[in-house]
Every structure is written in structure tokens, then in C-alpha cells.
Amino acid sequence: MKAINTKKAPAAIGPYSQAIQVGNLIYTSGQIPIDPSTGSFVEGGIQEQTRQSLNNVKAILEEAGTDMSHVVKTTVFLSDMADFAAMNDVYAEFFTQPYPARSAVAVKTLPKGAMVEIEVIAEL
């Protein structure tokens, strides 16, 4: 087991790693829309927050030596399922066929009041 960390994604704010490598799989922690250069949420709504969350995932995967084309499973947490279509439009910019398996769920609240949090499992 190996921890993956990069300054190109928000630092962990608790007792967890940005990602863990086990064998040839990378498991990322959920990424919220924090811009690592400012430490703050990106400006805008669900689309901007989704894009930043996925850019954070992308940076972690690149640090691990893989990329978004090797993602096999995603989990998307939304604070409001009414944002699903707008989130999905941005999500589609990051993935090509064969698309990863995905779960998308609405939750009561997310860390720091985020609108979206995304975690992935990727292959090296």
C-alpha cells in the first residue's frame, strides 16, 4: 500500500491520503471543488465546482502515473440531485468510451458546503 500526494490538488485536511495505491489500483479520496492554488472554492455554480473537483482527481491520478482514461469507477455525491444534468455535462468532458461505471447520490451536506464531491478508482 502506497500513499499518493500532490500539491496540484488540495491537501488532506484530516487523517486521510489524497489517494492510496494498492497493487495496480488507485483509490482517490473524495475531491471537493477547492482550487489548490488558493485553498478556496472556485467561483461559480455546479458546473465550475464539478470541473474543479475532476481537475483535482486528474492531478492526483497523474501524480500516481495514470490518467482519467484509466478510471474504472466513479462516485459522485451531490448536495442537490437537481444539479445532476449540469454536473453530467461537465463530467462528460473528462471521460470517453468505454465510460467508467458510476454511482451518483444526493446527500444532505458535503464538506465545507460543497455542491459536489467526486471519488474514483483507477487502474495504473
Tab-separated table of N, CA, C and O in Angstrom:
chain	number	residue	atom	x	y	z
A	1	MET	N	0.842	-1.171	0.000
A	1	MET	CA	0.000	0.000	0.000
A	1	MET	C	0.890	1.239	0.000
A	1	MET	O	1.868	1.310	0.751
A	2	LYS	N	0.544	2.221	-0.850
A	2	LYS	CA	1.365	3.417	-1.002
A	2	LYS	C	0.457	4.643	-1.062
A	2	LYS	O	-0.525	4.663	-1.803
A	3	ALA	N	0.785	5.681	-0.290
A	3	ALA	CA	0.037	6.934	-0.332
A	3	ALA	C	0.469	7.751	-1.544
A	3	ALA	O	1.644	7.784	-1.901
A	4	ILE	N	-0.499	8.417	-2.168
A	4	ILE	CA	-0.245	9.308	-3.299
A	4	ILE	C	-0.604	10.722	-2.846
A	4	ILE	O	-1.707	10.942	-2.327
A	5	ASN	N	0.310	11.665	-3.042
A	5	ASN	CA	0.068	13.056	-2.665
A	5	ASN	C	0.666	13.979	-3.708
A	5	ASN	O	1.759	13.723	-4.206
A	6	THR	N	-0.050	15.063	-4.017
A	6	THR	CA	0.441	16.074	-4.938
A	6	THR	C	0.011	17.447	-4.461
A	6	THR	O	-1.069	17.603	-3.885
A	7	LYS	N	0.837	18.444	-4.723
A	7	LYS	CA	0.489	19.832	-4.404
A	7	LYS	C	-0.473	20.403	-5.446
A	7	LYS	O	-0.988	21.503	-5.275
A	8	LYS	N	-0.724	19.664	-6.533
A	8	LYS	CA	-1.623	20.118	-7.586
A	8	LYS	C	-3.090	19.810	-7.269
A	8	LYS	O	-3.960	20.066	-8.090
A	9	ALA	N	-3.341	19.259	-6.085
A	9	ALA	CA	-4.695	19.006	-5.592
A	9	ALA	C	-4.716	19.456	-4.138
A	9	ALA	O	-3.661	19.552	-3.503
A	10	PRO	N	-5.901	19.737	-3.600
A	10	PRO	CA	-5.967	20.200	-2.211
A	10	PRO	C	-5.341	19.189	-1.245
A	10	PRO	O	-5.531	17.980	-1.391
A	11	ALA	N	-4.628	19.690	-0.270
A	11	ALA	CA	-4.033	18.840	0.755
A	11	ALA	C	-5.135	18.204	1.598
A	11	ALA	O	-6.213	18.782	1.775
A	12	ALA	N	-4.869	17.031	2.105
A	12	ALA	CA	-5.806	16.375	3.014
A	12	ALA	C	-5.954	17.237	4.263
A	12	ALA	O	-4.973	17.753	4.784
A	13	ILE	N	-7.187	17.394	4.731
A	13	ILE	CA	-7.430	18.222	5.915
A	13	ILE	C	-7.828	17.362	7.112
A	13	ILE	O	-8.523	17.817	8.006
A	14	GLY	N	-7.381	16.138	7.097
A	14	GLY	CA	-7.677	15.213	8.177
A	14	GLY	C	-6.779	14.005	8.072
A	14	GLY	O	-5.835	13.980	7.269
A	15	PRO	N	-7.088	12.969	8.815
A	15	PRO	CA	-6.255	11.766	8.798
A	15	PRO	C	-6.582	10.853	7.617
A	15	PRO	O	-7.117	9.762	7.778
A	16	TYR	N	-6.310	11.337	6.417
A	16	TYR	CA	-6.509	10.543	5.205
A	16	TYR	C	-5.514	10.986	4.141
A	16	TYR	O	-4.899	12.040	4.265
A	17	SER	N	-5.357	10.176	3.109
A	17	SER	CA	-4.468	10.482	1.985
A	17	SER	C	-5.297	10.954	0.803
A	17	SER	O	-6.470	10.603	0.682
A	18	GLN	N	-4.681	11.713	-0.090
A	18	GLN	CA	-5.371	12.098	-1.319
A	18	GLN	C	-5.764	10.849	-2.103
A	18	GLN	O	-6.827	10.802	-2.704
A	19	ALA	N	-4.889	9.858	-2.090
A	19	ALA	CA	-5.176	8.585	-2.753
A	19	ALA	C	-4.268	7.516	-2.161
A	19	ALA	O	-3.238	7.811	-1.567
A	20	ILE	N	-4.673	6.277	-2.378
A	20	ILE	CA	-3.898	5.115	-1.962
A	20	ILE	C	-3.764	4.188	-3.169
A	20	ILE	O	-4.748	3.930	-3.873
A	21	GLN	N	-2.544	3.705	-3.385
A	21	GLN	CA	-2.307	2.693	-4.417
A	21	GLN	C	-2.219	1.342	-3.736
A	21	GLN	O	-1.473	1.160	-2.775
A	22	VAL	N	-3.002	0.398	-4.240
A	22	VAL	CA	-2.946	-0.990	-3.794
A	22	VAL	C	-2.825	-1.828	-5.060
A	22	VAL	O	-3.721	-1.824	-5.903
A	23	GLY	N	-1.694	-2.503	-5.215
A	23	GLY	CA	-1.472	-3.247	-6.453
A	23	GLY	C	-1.477	-2.288	-7.628
A	23	GLY	O	-0.805	-1.265	-7.611
A	24	ASN	N	-2.311	-2.595	-8.640
A	24	ASN	CA	-2.372	-1.727	-9.815
A	24	ASN	C	-3.606	-0.823	-9.802
A	24	ASN	O	-4.018	-0.315	-10.839
A	25	LEU	N	-4.195	-0.616	-8.615
A	25	LEU	CA	-5.365	0.253	-8.500
A	25	LEU	C	-5.060	1.470	-7.640
A	25	LEU	O	-4.340	1.388	-6.652
A	26	ILE	N	-5.655	2.600	-8.026
A	26	ILE	CA	-5.573	3.848	-7.283
A	26	ILE	C	-6.980	4.178	-6.788
A	26	ILE	O	-7.926	4.212	-7.573
A	27	TYR	N	-7.090	4.412	-5.497
A	27	TYR	CA	-8.357	4.802	-4.878
A	27	TYR	C	-8.198	6.239	-4.395
A	27	TYR	O	-7.395	6.495	-3.491
A	28	THR	N	-8.928	7.173	-4.999
A	28	THR	CA	-8.813	8.556	-4.536
A	28	THR	C	-9.806	8.823	-3.415
A	28	THR	O	-10.880	8.212	-3.354
A	29	SER	N	-9.428	9.753	-2.560
A	29	SER	CA	-10.389	10.288	-1.609
A	29	SER	C	-11.321	11.216	-2.377
A	29	SER	O	-10.988	11.692	-3.471
A	30	GLY	N	-12.476	11.475	-1.808
A	30	GLY	CA	-13.411	12.391	-2.450
A	30	GLY	C	-12.786	13.767	-2.613
A	30	GLY	O	-12.132	14.270	-1.695
A	31	GLN	N	-12.967	14.332	-3.783
A	31	GLN	CA	-12.413	15.654	-4.080
A	31	GLN	C	-13.537	16.671	-4.190
A	31	GLN	O	-14.484	16.486	-4.954
A	32	ILE	N	-13.409	17.726	-3.388
A	32	ILE	CA	-14.358	18.828	-3.461
A	32	ILE	C	-13.722	19.944	-4.273
A	32	ILE	O	-12.525	19.902	-4.576
A	33	PRO	N	-14.485	20.975	-4.646
A	33	PRO	CA	-14.005	21.982	-5.608
A	33	PRO	C	-13.089	23.052	-5.033
A	33	PRO	O	-13.282	24.241	-5.244
A	34	ILE	N	-12.058	22.626	-4.324
A	34	ILE	CA	-11.074	23.576	-3.802
A	34	ILE	C	-9.964	23.749	-4.833
A	34	ILE	O	-9.401	22.773	-5.314
A	35	ASP	N	-9.674	24.997	-5.154
A	35	ASP	CA	-8.544	25.313	-6.026
A	35	ASP	C	-7.281	25.225	-5.174
A	35	ASP	O	-7.138	25.980	-4.207
A	36	PRO	N	-6.372	24.292	-5.489
A	36	PRO	CA	-5.192	24.113	-4.644
A	36	PRO	C	-4.277	25.341	-4.595
A	36	PRO	O	-3.524	25.502	-3.647
A	37	SER	N	-4.371	26.214	-5.588
A	37	SER	CA	-3.507	27.403	-5.586
A	37	SER	C	-3.999	28.473	-4.624
A	37	SER	O	-3.223	29.313	-4.174
A	38	THR	N	-5.300	28.442	-4.286
A	38	THR	CA	-5.853	29.452	-3.380
A	38	THR	C	-6.334	28.865	-2.057
A	38	THR	O	-6.479	29.591	-1.074
A	39	GLY	N	-6.634	27.565	-2.048
A	39	GLY	CA	-7.195	26.940	-0.862
A	39	GLY	C	-8.662	27.248	-0.659
A	39	GLY	O	-9.237	26.940	0.387
A	40	SER	N	-9.292	27.841	-1.668
A	40	SER	CA	-10.703	28.222	-1.587
A	40	SER	C	-11.511	27.555	-2.693
A	40	SER	O	-10.952	27.091	-3.699
A	41	PHE	N	-12.836	27.549	-2.510
A	41	PHE	CA	-13.719	27.050	-3.559
A	41	PHE	C	-13.573	27.919	-4.808
A	41	PHE	O	-13.352	29.126	-4.710
A	42	VAL	N	-13.753	27.284	-5.965
A	42	VAL	CA	-13.800	28.039	-7.212
A	42	VAL	C	-15.085	28.854	-7.234
A	42	VAL	O	-16.081	28.497	-6.600
A	43	GLU	N	-15.046	29.944	-7.967
A	43	GLU	CA	-16.241	30.781	-8.148
A	43	GLU	C	-17.207	30.075	-9.084
A	43	GLU	O	-16.788	29.353	-9.992
A	44	GLY	N	-18.484	30.276	-8.876
A	44	GLY	CA	-19.484	29.739	-9.788
A	44	GLY	C	-20.364	28.697	-9.143
A	44	GLY	O	-20.363	28.520	-7.920
A	45	GLY	N	-21.081	27.992	-9.987
A	45	GLY	CA	-22.057	27.016	-9.533
A	45	GLY	C	-21.601	25.580	-9.732
A	45	GLY	O	-20.406	25.274	-9.721
A	46	ILE	N	-22.572	24.710	-9.957
A	46	ILE	CA	-22.304	23.275	-10.023
A	46	ILE	C	-21.335	22.910	-11.139
A	46	ILE	O	-20.491	22.033	-10.963
A	47	GLN	N	-21.411	23.572	-12.278
A	47	GLN	CA	-20.514	23.203	-13.367
A	47	GLN	C	-19.063	23.547	-13.039
A	47	GLN	O	-18.163	22.730	-13.252
A	48	GLU	N	-18.825	24.714	-12.487
A	48	GLU	CA	-17.471	25.099	-12.113
A	48	GLU	C	-16.960	24.208	-10.975
A	48	GLU	O	-15.788	23.818	-10.969
A	49	GLN	N	-17.837	23.884	-10.030
A	49	GLN	CA	-17.432	23.019	-8.919
A	49	GLN	C	-17.126	21.597	-9.400
A	49	GLN	O	-16.173	20.976	-8.941
A	50	THR	N	-17.911	21.098	-10.339
A	50	THR	CA	-17.648	19.768	-10.890
A	50	THR	C	-16.315	19.754	-11.627
A	50	THR	O	-15.498	18.841	-11.443
A	51	ARG	N	-16.077	20.774	-12.433
A	51	ARG	CA	-14.823	20.849	-13.202
A	51	ARG	C	-13.617	20.869	-12.259
A	51	ARG	O	-12.633	20.162	-12.479
A	52	GLN	N	-13.683	21.664	-11.189
A	52	GLN	CA	-12.549	21.730	-10.262
A	52	GLN	C	-12.368	20.410	-9.524
A	52	GLN	O	-11.239	19.945	-9.348
A	53	SER	N	-13.454	19.798	-9.108
A	53	SER	CA	-13.354	18.503	-8.419
A	53	SER	C	-12.674	17.478	-9.326
A	53	SER	O	-11.791	16.731	-8.883
A	54	LEU	N	-13.064	17.448	-10.600
A	54	LEU	CA	-12.474	16.490	-11.536
A	54	LEU	C	-11.031	16.870	-11.892
A	54	LEU	O	-10.199	15.987	-12.094
A	55	ASN	N	-10.722	18.156	-11.951
A	55	ASN	CA	-9.323	18.553	-12.158
A	55	ASN	C	-8.457	18.116	-10.988
A	55	ASN	O	-7.298	17.723	-11.177
A	56	ASN	N	-9.006	18.154	-9.776
A	56	ASN	CA	-8.260	17.670	-8.612
A	56	ASN	C	-8.021	16.167	-8.719
A	56	ASN	O	-6.919	15.685	-8.459
A	57	VAL	N	-9.053	15.423	-9.118
A	57	VAL	CA	-8.905	13.979	-9.328
A	57	VAL	C	-7.834	13.716	-10.379
A	57	VAL	O	-6.941	12.887	-10.190
A	58	LYS	N	-7.907	14.454	-11.473
A	58	LYS	CA	-6.956	14.289	-12.580
A	58	LYS	C	-5.518	14.507	-12.109
A	58	LYS	O	-4.613	13.739	-12.457
A	59	ALA	N	-5.292	15.539	-11.298
A	59	ALA	CA	-3.941	15.829	-10.794
A	59	ALA	C	-3.429	14.696	-9.915
A	59	ALA	O	-2.249	14.322	-9.999
A	60	ILE	N	-4.283	14.138	-9.099
A	60	ILE	CA	-3.886	13.024	-8.232
A	60	ILE	C	-3.536	11.802	-9.069
A	60	ILE	O	-2.525	11.141	-8.836
A	61	LEU	N	-4.362	11.501	-10.066
A	61	LEU	CA	-4.085	10.343	-10.919
A	61	LEU	C	-2.780	10.522	-11.682
A	61	LEU	O	-2.001	9.568	-11.820
A	62	GLU	N	-2.531	11.728	-12.167
A	62	GLU	CA	-1.279	11.978	-12.886
A	62	GLU	C	-0.080	11.786	-11.959
A	62	GLU	O	0.940	11.237	-12.373
A	63	GLU	N	-0.198	12.219	-10.721
A	63	GLU	CA	0.882	12.011	-9.750
A	63	GLU	C	1.138	10.521	-9.533
A	63	GLU	O	2.280	10.096	-9.336
A	64	ALA	N	0.073	9.729	-9.606
A	64	ALA	CA	0.190	8.277	-9.417
A	64	ALA	C	0.722	7.575	-10.658
A	64	ALA	O	1.077	6.396	-10.596
A	65	GLY	N	0.747	8.282	-11.799
A	65	GLY	CA	1.248	7.671	-13.026
A	65	GLY	C	0.167	7.123	-13.932
A	65	GLY	O	0.431	6.266	-14.774
A	66	THR	N	-1.049	7.630	-13.785
A	66	THR	CA	-2.141	7.194	-14.649
A	66	THR	C	-2.948	8.413	-15.069
A	66	THR	O	-2.508	9.553	-14.879
A	67	ASP	N	-4.096	8.202	-15.678
A	67	ASP	CA	-4.911	9.335	-16.119
A	67	ASP	C	-6.388	8.968	-16.127
A	67	ASP	O	-6.765	7.846	-15.784
A	68	MET	N	-7.203	9.929	-16.536
A	68	MET	CA	-8.657	9.756	-16.491
A	68	MET	C	-9.146	8.624	-17.402
A	68	MET	O	-10.191	8.036	-17.134
A	69	SER	N	-8.380	8.284	-18.430
A	69	SER	CA	-8.806	7.199	-19.328
A	69	SER	C	-8.720	5.834	-18.648
A	69	SER	O	-9.238	4.856	-19.174
A	70	HIS	N	-8.070	5.770	-17.491
A	70	HIS	CA	-7.927	4.513	-16.763
A	70	HIS	C	-8.868	4.414	-15.558
A	70	HIS	O	-8.748	3.498	-14.752
A	71	VAL	N	-9.790	5.373	-15.439
A	71	VAL	CA	-10.772	5.329	-14.348
A	71	VAL	C	-11.781	4.235	-14.648
A	71	VAL	O	-12.350	4.176	-15.741
A	72	VAL	N	-11.992	3.362	-13.671
A	72	VAL	CA	-12.935	2.253	-13.854
A	72	VAL	C	-14.247	2.463	-13.097
A	72	VAL	O	-15.263	1.868	-13.442
A	73	LYS	N	-14.223	3.328	-12.066
A	73	LYS	CA	-15.430	3.549	-11.250
A	73	LYS	C	-15.376	4.944	-10.658
A	73	LYS	O	-14.317	5.382	-10.199
A	74	THR	N	-16.492	5.637	-10.689
A	74	THR	CA	-16.601	6.932	-10.033
A	74	THR	C	-17.795	6.917	-9.087
A	74	THR	O	-18.772	6.185	-9.292
A	75	THR	N	-17.705	7.742	-8.073
A	75	THR	CA	-18.846	8.005	-7.203
A	75	THR	C	-18.975	9.519	-7.107
A	75	THR	O	-18.003	10.210	-6.785
A	76	VAL	N	-20.163	10.016	-7.435
A	76	VAL	CA	-20.442	11.447	-7.403
A	76	VAL	C	-21.459	11.696	-6.295
A	76	VAL	O	-22.534	11.087	-6.289
A	77	PHE	N	-21.102	12.584	-5.393
A	77	PHE	CA	-22.000	12.981	-4.311
A	77	PHE	C	-22.477	14.397	-4.620
A	77	PHE	O	-21.655	15.289	-4.836
A	78	LEU	N	-23.781	14.588	-4.654
A	78	LEU	CA	-24.366	15.896	-4.929
A	78	LEU	C	-25.163	16.370	-3.723
A	78	LEU	O	-25.873	15.578	-3.094
A	79	SER	N	-25.093	17.666	-3.448
A	79	SER	CA	-25.910	18.200	-2.362
A	79	SER	C	-27.351	18.408	-2.819
A	79	SER	O	-28.247	18.550	-1.994
A	80	ASP	N	-27.583	18.381	-4.140
A	80	ASP	CA	-28.926	18.552	-4.688
A	80	ASP	C	-29.014	17.786	-6.015
A	80	ASP	O	-28.324	18.135	-6.976
A	81	MET	N	-29.848	16.773	-6.070
A	81	MET	CA	-29.971	15.962	-7.290
A	81	MET	C	-30.493	16.786	-8.470
A	81	MET	O	-30.312	16.403	-9.622
A	82	ALA	N	-31.063	17.934	-8.209
A	82	ALA	CA	-31.494	18.817	-9.301
A	82	ALA	C	-30.290	19.310	-10.114
A	82	ALA	O	-30.452	19.758	-11.247
A	83	ASP	N	-29.081	19.210	-9.554
A	83	ASP	CA	-27.860	19.614	-10.256
A	83	ASP	C	-27.286	18.506	-11.135
A	83	ASP	O	-26.253	18.702	-11.789
A	84	PHE	N	-27.944	17.345	-11.177
A	84	PHE	CA	-27.384	16.193	-11.885
A	84	PHE	C	-27.084	16.483	-13.354
A	84	PHE	O	-25.984	16.196	-13.839
A	85	ALA	N	-28.028	17.046	-14.093
A	85	ALA	CA	-27.828	17.265	-15.534
A	85	ALA	C	-26.661	18.216	-15.789
A	85	ALA	O	-25.828	17.961	-16.670
A	86	ALA	N	-26.572	19.302	-15.034
A	86	ALA	CA	-25.483	20.263	-15.219
A	86	ALA	C	-24.142	19.634	-14.845
A	86	ALA	O	-23.126	19.862	-15.514
A	87	MET	N	-24.127	18.849	-13.766
A	87	MET	CA	-22.901	18.128	-13.388
A	87	MET	C	-22.513	17.173	-14.499
A	87	MET	O	-21.352	17.084	-14.899
A	88	ASN	N	-23.486	16.452	-15.023
A	88	ASN	CA	-23.229	15.438	-16.045
A	88	ASN	C	-22.631	16.036	-17.319
A	88	ASN	O	-21.797	15.416	-17.970
A	89	ASP	N	-23.047	17.250	-17.671
A	89	ASP	CA	-22.495	17.917	-18.858
A	89	ASP	C	-20.988	18.113	-18.714
A	89	ASP	O	-20.228	17.856	-19.645
A	90	VAL	N	-20.536	18.557	-17.550
A	90	VAL	CA	-19.104	18.763	-17.311
A	90	VAL	C	-18.397	17.418	-17.164
A	90	VAL	O	-17.314	17.211	-17.717
A	91	TYR	N	-19.005	16.504	-16.444
A	91	TYR	CA	-18.445	15.164	-16.246
A	91	TYR	C	-18.100	14.535	-17.600
A	91	TYR	O	-17.040	13.931	-17.760
A	92	ALA	N	-18.967	14.708	-18.585
A	92	ALA	CA	-18.771	14.117	-19.916
A	92	ALA	C	-17.525	14.666	-20.610
A	92	ALA	O	-16.986	14.016	-21.506
A	93	GLU	N	-17.051	15.846	-20.208
A	93	GLU	CA	-15.836	16.424	-20.798
A	93	GLU	C	-14.576	15.657	-20.383
A	93	GLU	O	-13.550	15.758	-21.040
A	94	PHE	N	-14.658	14.908	-19.292
A	94	PHE	CA	-13.480	14.264	-18.717
A	94	PHE	C	-13.344	12.787	-19.070
A	94	PHE	O	-12.304	12.203	-18.800
A	95	PHE	N	-14.382	12.193	-19.633
A	95	PHE	CA	-14.365	10.749	-19.876
A	95	PHE	C	-14.783	10.425	-21.303
A	95	PHE	O	-15.592	11.132	-21.897
A	96	THR	N	-14.198	9.349	-21.850
A	96	THR	CA	-14.564	8.852	-23.170
A	96	THR	C	-14.937	7.381	-23.043
A	96	THR	O	-14.692	6.750	-22.013
A	97	GLN	N	-15.499	6.835	-24.105
A	97	GLN	CA	-15.889	5.423	-24.076
A	97	GLN	C	-14.659	4.533	-24.082
A	97	GLN	O	-13.668	4.881	-24.714
A	98	PRO	N	-14.662	3.436	-23.392
A	98	PRO	CA	-15.759	2.979	-22.543
A	98	PRO	C	-15.798	3.797	-21.250
A	98	PRO	O	-14.757	3.985	-20.591
A	99	TYR	N	-16.958	4.334	-20.937
A	99	TYR	CA	-17.107	5.163	-19.745
A	99	TYR	C	-16.951	4.321	-18.490
A	99	TYR	O	-17.315	3.148	-18.470
A	100	PRO	N	-16.422	4.928	-17.421
A	100	PRO	CA	-16.329	4.174	-16.168
A	100	PRO	C	-17.715	3.903	-15.588
A	100	PRO	O	-18.674	4.624	-15.897
A	101	ALA	N	-17.799	2.887	-14.778
A	101	ALA	CA	-19.028	2.666	-14.016
A	101	ALA	C	-19.196	3.862	-13.085
A	101	ALA	O	-18.215	4.502	-12.703
A	102	ARG	N	-20.444	4.182	-12.716
A	102	ARG	CA	-20.659	5.362	-11.881
A	102	ARG	C	-21.851	5.180	-10.971
A	102	ARG	O	-22.859	4.594	-11.358
A	103	SER	N	-21.722	5.721	-9.776
A	103	SER	CA	-22.848	5.912	-8.873
A	103	SER	C	-22.958	7.409	-8.649
A	103	SER	O	-21.948	8.107	-8.558
A	104	ALA	N	-24.168	7.919	-8.561
A	104	ALA	CA	-24.399	9.329	-8.240
A	104	ALA	C	-25.503	9.370	-7.202
A	104	ALA	O	-26.587	8.820	-7.425
A	105	VAL	N	-25.199	9.994	-6.079
A	105	VAL	CA	-26.172	10.036	-4.989
A	105	VAL	C	-26.282	11.454	-4.452
A	105	VAL	O	-25.329	12.228	-4.483
A	106	ALA	N	-27.461	11.777	-3.956
A	106	ALA	CA	-27.673	13.043	-3.264
A	106	ALA	C	-27.456	12.807	-1.779
A	106	ALA	O	-27.884	11.789	-1.237
A	107	VAL	N	-26.770	13.738	-1.159
A	107	VAL	CA	-26.501	13.656	0.273
A	107	VAL	C	-26.988	14.944	0.927
A	107	VAL	O	-27.176	15.959	0.263
A	108	LYS	N	-27.173	14.900	2.222
A	108	LYS	CA	-27.709	16.065	2.919
A	108	LYS	C	-26.749	17.254	2.844
A	108	LYS	O	-27.143	18.362	2.506
A	109	THR	N	-25.492	17.024	3.185
A	109	THR	CA	-24.485	18.088	3.112
A	109	THR	C	-23.138	17.479	2.752
A	109	THR	O	-22.901	16.299	2.968
A	110	LEU	N	-22.270	18.323	2.217
A	110	LEU	CA	-20.911	17.917	1.870
A	110	LEU	C	-19.926	18.804	2.628
A	110	LEU	O	-20.295	19.896	3.081
A	111	PRO	N	-18.665	18.374	2.747
A	111	PRO	CA	-17.684	19.178	3.473
A	111	PRO	C	-17.622	20.620	2.967
A	111	PRO	O	-17.657	20.865	1.759
A	112	LYS	N	-17.553	21.546	3.913
A	112	LYS	CA	-17.411	22.976	3.630
A	112	LYS	C	-18.548	23.543	2.793
A	112	LYS	O	-18.417	24.592	2.179
A	113	GLY	N	-19.673	22.828	2.709
A	113	GLY	CA	-20.816	23.305	1.938
A	113	GLY	C	-20.676	23.126	0.440
A	113	GLY	O	-21.367	23.785	-0.337
A	114	ALA	N	-19.802	22.235	0.004
A	114	ALA	CA	-19.622	21.972	-1.432
A	114	ALA	C	-20.930	21.485	-2.051
A	114	ALA	O	-21.770	20.886	-1.380
A	115	MET	N	-21.065	21.723	-3.351
A	115	MET	CA	-22.216	21.229	-4.098
A	115	MET	C	-21.966	19.829	-4.642
A	115	MET	O	-22.909	19.122	-4.960
A	116	VAL	N	-20.677	19.449	-4.761
A	116	VAL	CA	-20.311	18.167	-5.359
A	116	VAL	C	-19.011	17.665	-4.739
A	116	VAL	O	-18.155	18.454	-4.344
A	117	GLU	N	-18.898	16.344	-4.654
A	117	GLU	CA	-17.662	15.666	-4.258
A	117	GLU	C	-17.548	14.430	-5.137
A	117	GLU	O	-18.547	13.749	-5.365
A	118	ILE	N	-16.347	14.166	-5.634
A	118	ILE	CA	-16.159	13.050	-6.567
A	118	ILE	C	-14.943	12.222	-6.139
A	118	ILE	O	-13.882	12.770	-5.863
A	119	GLU	N	-15.120	10.900	-6.115
A	119	GLU	CA	-14.030	9.966	-5.856
A	119	GLU	C	-13.975	8.971	-7.002
A	119	GLU	O	-14.995	8.729	-7.668
A	120	VAL	N	-12.787	8.411	-7.242
A	120	VAL	CA	-12.645	7.446	-8.327
A	120	VAL	C	-11.749	6.284	-7.930
A	120	VAL	O	-10.966	6.383	-6.984
A	121	ILE	N	-11.878	5.216	-8.693
A	121	ILE	CA	-10.945	4.098	-8.666
A	121	ILE	C	-10.380	4.015	-10.077
A	121	ILE	O	-11.137	4.010	-11.058
A	122	ALA	N	-9.053	3.968	-10.186
A	122	ALA	CA	-8.407	3.930	-11.494
A	122	ALA	C	-7.348	2.845	-11.520
A	122	ALA	O	-6.786	2.463	-10.495
A	123	GLU	N	-7.075	2.385	-12.724
A	123	GLU	CA	-6.057	1.356	-12.960
A	123	GLU	C	-4.767	2.044	-13.401
A	123	GLU	O	-4.789	3.037	-14.124
A	124	LEU	N	-3.648	1.503	-12.961
A	124	LEU	CA	-2.350	2.013	-13.420
A	124	LEU	C	-2.070	1.518	-14.822
A	124	LEU	O	-2.521	0.496	-15.244
